PDB file of C-alpha atoms in Angstrom:
ATOM      1  CA  MET A  88      14.412  23.837  34.345  1.00  0.00           C
ATOM      2  CA  ILE A  89      13.494  26.323  31.891  1.00  0.00           C
ATOM      3  CA  ASN A  90      11.703  25.126  28.674  1.00  0.00           C
ATOM      4  CA  ALA A  91      11.459  26.999  25.456  1.00  0.00           C
ATOM      5  CA  PHE A  92       7.736  26.187  25.028  1.00  0.00           C
ATOM      6  CA  ARG A  93       4.983  27.178  27.188  1.00  0.00           C
ATOM      7  CA  PHE A  94       3.173  23.846  26.876  1.00  0.00           C
ATOM      8  CA  PHE A  95       5.714  22.284  29.134  1.00  0.00           C
ATOM      9  CA  THR A  96       4.957  24.909  31.855  1.00  0.00           C
ATOM     10  CA  ASP A  97       1.214  24.429  31.241  1.00  0.00           C
ATOM     11  CA  ALA A  98       1.698  20.857  32.033  1.00  0.00           C
ATOM     12  CA  GLY A  99       3.568  21.402  35.301  1.00  0.00           C
ATOM     13  CA  GLY A 100       7.080  22.554  34.258  1.00  0.00           C
ATOM     14  CA  LEU A 101       8.719  25.279  36.309  1.00  0.00           C
ATOM     15  CA  MET A 102       8.999  28.030  33.774  1.00  0.00           C
ATOM     16  CA  SER A 103       9.390  28.701  29.929  1.00  0.00           C
ATOM     17  CA  TYR A 104      10.887  31.482  27.939  1.00  0.00           C
ATOM     18  CA  GLY A 105      10.599  31.447  24.170  1.00  0.00           C
ATOM     19  CA  ALA A 106       9.018  32.733  20.978  1.00  0.00           C
ATOM     20  CA  SER A 107       5.308  33.155  21.338  1.00  0.00           C
ATOM     21  CA  THR A 108       3.740  29.988  19.911  1.00  0.00           C
ATOM     22  CA  SER A 109       0.895  32.012  18.487  1.00  0.00           C
ATOM     23  CA  GLU A 110       3.309  34.081  16.536  1.00  0.00           C
ATOM     24  CA  ILE A 111       5.088  30.876  15.399  1.00  0.00           C
ATOM     25  CA  TYR A 112       1.842  29.419  14.084  1.00  0.00           C
ATOM     26  CA  THR A 113       0.607  32.455  12.490  1.00  0.00           C
ATOM     27  CA  SER A 114       4.070  32.873  10.654  1.00  0.00           C
ATOM     28  CA  ALA A 115       4.043  29.331   9.499  1.00  0.00           C
ATOM     29  CA  ALA A 116       0.380  29.739   8.160  1.00  0.00           C
ATOM     30  CA  GLU A 117       1.365  32.680   6.335  1.00  0.00           C
ATOM     31  CA  GLN A 118       4.297  30.943   4.615  1.00  0.00           C
ATOM     32  CA  VAL A 119       2.221  27.811   3.810  1.00  0.00           C
ATOM     33  CA  ALA A 120      -0.459  30.150   2.225  1.00  0.00           C
ATOM     34  CA  LYS A 121       2.175  31.759  -0.021  1.00  0.00           C
ATOM     35  CA  ILE A 122       3.521  28.373  -1.003  1.00  0.00           C
ATOM     36  CA  LEU A 123       0.076  27.174  -1.906  1.00  0.00           C
ATOM     37  CA  ARG A 124      -0.389  30.281  -4.029  1.00  0.00           C
ATOM     38  CA  GLY A 125       2.800  29.449  -6.103  1.00  0.00           C
ATOM     39  CA  THR A 126       5.539  31.222  -4.379  1.00  0.00           C
ATOM     40  CA  SER A 127       8.690  29.054  -4.380  1.00  0.00           C
ATOM     41  CA  PRO A 128       9.955  28.331  -0.868  1.00  0.00           C
ATOM     42  CA  SER A 129      13.425  29.522  -1.812  1.00  0.00           C
ATOM     43  CA  GLU A 130      11.810  33.005  -2.395  1.00  0.00           C
ATOM     44  CA  LEU A 131      10.461  33.254   1.108  1.00  0.00           C
ATOM     45  CA  PRO A 132      12.508  35.348   3.559  1.00  0.00           C
ATOM     46  CA  LEU A 133      13.847  33.771   6.762  1.00  0.00           C
ATOM     47  CA  ARG A 134      11.502  34.992   9.474  1.00  0.00           C
ATOM     48  CA  GLU A 135      12.737  35.440  13.176  1.00  0.00           C
ATOM     49  CA  ALA A 136      10.329  35.600  16.190  1.00  0.00           C
ATOM     50  CA  THR A 137       9.768  39.158  17.487  1.00  0.00           C
ATOM     51  CA  ARG A 138       7.593  38.270  20.555  1.00  0.00           C
ATOM     52  CA  PHE A 139       8.890  36.146  23.374  1.00  0.00           C
ATOM     53  CA  GLU A 140       7.098  35.241  26.448  1.00  0.00           C
ATOM     54  CA  LEU A 141       8.114  34.291  30.002  1.00  0.00           C
ATOM     55  CA  VAL A 142       5.613  31.940  31.732  1.00  0.00           C
ATOM     56  CA  ILE A 143       6.245  30.842  35.357  1.00  0.00           C
ATOM     57  CA  ASN A 144       4.426  28.053  37.107  1.00  0.00           C
ATOM     58  CA  ASN A 145       4.350  29.280  40.751  1.00  0.00           C
ATOM     59  CA  TRP A 146       2.281  26.250  41.780  1.00  0.00           C
ATOM     60  CA  THR A 147       5.168  23.923  40.698  1.00  0.00           C
ATOM     61  CA  ALA A 148       7.678  26.251  42.337  1.00  0.00           C
ATOM     62  CA  LYS A 149       5.837  25.984  45.703  1.00  0.00           C
ATOM     63  CA  ALA A 150       5.556  22.281  45.286  1.00  0.00           C
ATOM     64  CA  LEU A 151       9.324  22.051  44.961  1.00  0.00           C
ATOM     65  CA  GLY A 152      10.000  24.351  47.987  1.00  0.00           C
ATOM     66  CA  LEU A 153      11.134  27.283  45.755  1.00  0.00           C
ATOM     67  CA  THR A 154      10.307  30.986  46.114  1.00  0.00           C
ATOM     68  CA  ILE A 155      10.417  32.811  42.851  1.00  0.00           C
ATOM     69  CA  PRO A 156      11.562  36.391  43.455  1.00  0.00           C
ATOM     70  CA  PRO A 157       8.682  38.940  43.137  1.00  0.00           C
ATOM     71  CA  SER A 158      10.742  40.981  40.644  1.00  0.00           C
ATOM     72  CA  LEU A 159      10.696  37.929  38.208  1.00  0.00           C
ATOM     73  CA  LEU A 160       7.021  37.365  38.752  1.00  0.00           C
ATOM     74  CA  VAL A 161       6.248  40.907  37.785  1.00  0.00           C
ATOM     75  CA  ARG A 162       8.214  40.489  34.594  1.00  0.00           C
ATOM     76  CA  ALA A 163       6.302  37.374  33.608  1.00  0.00           C
ATOM     77  CA  ASP A 164       3.799  37.512  30.768  1.00  0.00           C
ATOM     78  CA  GLU A 165       1.795  34.891  32.898  1.00  0.00           C
ATOM     79  CA  VAL A 166       1.971  33.324  36.247  1.00  0.00           C
ATOM     80  CA  ILE A 167       0.329  29.931  36.774  1.00  0.00           C
ATOM     81  CA  GLU A 168      -0.922  29.421  40.328  1.00  0.00           C
ATOM     82  CA  SER A 169      -3.129  26.243  40.108  1.00  0.00           C
ATOM     83  CA  PRO A 170      -2.037  22.740  39.373  1.00  0.00           C
ATOM     84  CA  PRO A 171      -2.370  21.153  35.830  1.00  0.00           C
ATOM     85  CA  PRO A 172      -5.692  19.352  35.418  1.00  0.00           C
ATOM     86  CA  PHE A 173      -4.047  15.889  35.867  1.00  0.00           C
ATOM     87  CA  ALA A 174      -2.105  16.598  39.086  1.00  0.00           C
ATOM     88  CA  THR A 175      -2.843  14.234  41.820  1.00  0.00           C
ATOM     89  CA  HIS A 176      -1.473  16.101  44.801  1.00  0.00           C
TER      90      HIS A 176
END
């Protein structure tokens, strides 16, 4: 399963591909700051993500008996090789 948010992959999901969460949070904070300074929300432009990240949990893949192709591992922004902190096996 591919998730849109990396926290699912950090928690043991197989992989995620989506907008960078740090970019989303930074953009949201900038827009909130503008609103707090008096800008009307309707005056703010619609912002789209410009940075996306692919995170692969190779530990989960191995636990499922899957082999992720090296060509995909090389393209990943991050490859997780260890179990999540709460894993019992």
